[in-house]
Amino acid sequence: MPTLVGVGFSELSDSRAAGIAAAKAAITSGGIERGDFALLFSTGKHQPQRLLDGVREVLGTGCAIHGGYGVGIITRDHLSYDGHEVGIAVVSSDTVKLHAFVETDLANQEEATGQKLGAKIAAARADGSLPDDASMLLFYDTVNLTQGTLKLNMATALVAGMSKEMETWPVMAGMGMLGDMQLHETFQFFDSRVLQQSAMALFISGLRMDTIIMHGCRPTGRYHTITKTDGAMVLEIDGKPALTMIHEMLGPDSGLTPDDYSFFVTLGVNKGDMYGPFREEDYANRLCIGVDPARQGLIMFENDLQPGMKVQLMRRALDFAYIGPRTRELVARTEGRRPLFAFYIDCAGRAAAYCGMDEEEAVEVQRALPAGVPLLGVYSGVELAKVGGAVQALDWTGVLCLFSE
């Protein structure tokens, strides 16, 4: 039986009905009689168990279902967010296999959870049940409300823990799941279970996954040195209070105040040749999500900016014309193989409503993909990909994955 992939979408507000509608649309679009595994995503407005029950009613008990929350959904024909969006990709194949691993208790112990997850993966590699050439999708809950106040789970610590057990990382992409921009609690689907505070690694064998990073940011000037931090807060840059230094870096005519820095100020770390030509794929960008006026600090989305690191202030692209060529570059890598399915992990901050653009950047992905290749995209909180040979948490980034055989 040939490998078949179908993508479905729904905006119904009733969660069970939305699951049924999206799953039916997926099997119809893919000409699928039997689903073997599915990737399921929805916004935080859905009741997760009812949604999963609706999907299961259509796909049956033999189809593994994995996924979780996203701010919005992208397909070939749909692009929307902040509503009742549901997106699902269903795969039917005799040769393509899904291998799934999960660890819970992510809250407040990201590195330990990552180490446990990495140990499971390493054991499966050692006993031969996980093929060495399988590609990985890594999903985790971004939001941690277990203590009654907002805290973000850190991908940097999760990846560090996994790296302690895994000798090598496969081709991979991933995301921190986010159900809305108000940072409410998130849920994950792990087959028939609805989980929270979890990290899951999905390995797909029998297909090749190629990835490409789309930052849309360029450095604005020289390198500066982080000189003092406290967790995810950058307190000093070049020996000066961080807020003072950012004001100097932006220039006196920027018109921005510290109140504007949240989700605007982006610092980039060049993982390649620091003095060579600009290469987008060499940068790991870190987004400011708040300021602490009393400590004159920048609160960043991750805690990996450390004293001694060189950073640059990044300028965001004013248009997304680069996305079409980058998408076509990824497609060109599959020459000699048949593209089957595209999966786009897209920072929610890049959606037009949040970045002030007139057009949605994901439209360029829709336009540039070859006709007939199904697309499922999810708006995320954090993106993960390999930068400079190592897995990095990324901000304000799109990671496009293309599966082929």
JSON list of C-alpha atoms in Angstrom, two decimals, residues 7-12 14-28 51 54-55 57-58 86 88:
[
{"chain": "A", "resi": 7, "resn": "VAL", "atom": "CA", "xyz": [-4.88, 16.98, 6.32]},
{"chain": "A", "resi": 8, "resn": "GLY", "atom": "CA", "xyz": [-8.14, 18.17, 7.86]},
{"chain": "A", "resi": 9, "resn": "PHE", "atom": "CA", "xyz": [-9.28, 21.42, 9.45]},
{"chain": "A", "resi": 10, "resn": "SER", "atom": "CA", "xyz": [-12.24, 22.60, 11.51]},
{"chain": "A", "resi": 11, "resn": "GLU", "atom": "CA", "xyz": [-13.40, 25.78, 13.21]},
{"chain": "A", "resi": 12, "resn": "LEU", "atom": "CA", "xyz": [-16.45, 24.28, 14.93]},
{"chain": "A", "resi": 14, "resn": "ASP", "atom": "CA", "xyz": [-18.10, 22.09, 19.84]},
{"chain": "A", "resi": 15, "resn": "SER", "atom": "CA", "xyz": [-14.94, 20.11, 20.59]},
{"chain": "A", "resi": 16, "resn": "ARG", "atom": "CA", "xyz": [-16.23, 16.63, 19.80]},
{"chain": "A", "resi": 17, "resn": "ALA", "atom": "CA", "xyz": [-17.89, 17.81, 16.58]},
{"chain": "A", "resi": 18, "resn": "ALA", "atom": "CA", "xyz": [-14.69, 19.64, 15.61]},
{"chain": "A", "resi": 19, "resn": "GLY", "atom": "CA", "xyz": [-12.65, 16.46, 16.10]},
{"chain": "A", "resi": 20, "resn": "ILE", "atom": "CA", "xyz": [-15.05, 14.47, 13.97]},
{"chain": "A", "resi": 21, "resn": "ALA", "atom": "CA", "xyz": [-15.12, 17.10, 11.20]},
{"chain": "A", "resi": 22, "resn": "ALA", "atom": "CA", "xyz": [-11.34, 17.55, 11.06]},
{"chain": "A", "resi": 23, "resn": "ALA", "atom": "CA", "xyz": [-10.64, 13.80, 11.04]},
{"chain": "A", "resi": 24, "resn": "LYS", "atom": "CA", "xyz": [-13.22, 13.15, 8.32]},
{"chain": "A", "resi": 25, "resn": "ALA", "atom": "CA", "xyz": [-11.77, 15.95, 6.21]},
{"chain": "A", "resi": 26, "resn": "ALA", "atom": "CA", "xyz": [-8.28, 14.45, 6.58]},
{"chain": "A", "resi": 27, "resn": "ILE", "atom": "CA", "xyz": [-9.18, 10.94, 5.48]},
{"chain": "A", "resi": 28, "resn": "THR", "atom": "CA", "xyz": [-11.26, 12.31, 2.60]},
{"chain": "A", "resi": 51, "resn": "LEU", "atom": "CA", "xyz": [-11.78, 16.75, 20.92]},
{"chain": "A", "resi": 54, "resn": "GLY", "atom": "CA", "xyz": [-14.29, 12.99, 18.34]},
{"chain": "A", "resi": 55, "resn": "VAL", "atom": "CA", "xyz": [-11.13, 12.23, 16.39]},
{"chain": "A", "resi": 57, "resn": "GLU", "atom": "CA", "xyz": [-14.56, 8.08, 16.76]},
{"chain": "A", "resi": 58, "resn": "VAL", "atom": "CA", "xyz": [-13.52, 8.58, 13.14]},
{"chain": "A", "resi": 86, "resn": "VAL", "atom": "CA", "xyz": [-8.32, 22.29, 14.82]},
{"chain": "A", "resi": 88, "resn": "ILE", "atom": "CA", "xyz": [-4.91, 17.10, 11.89]}
]
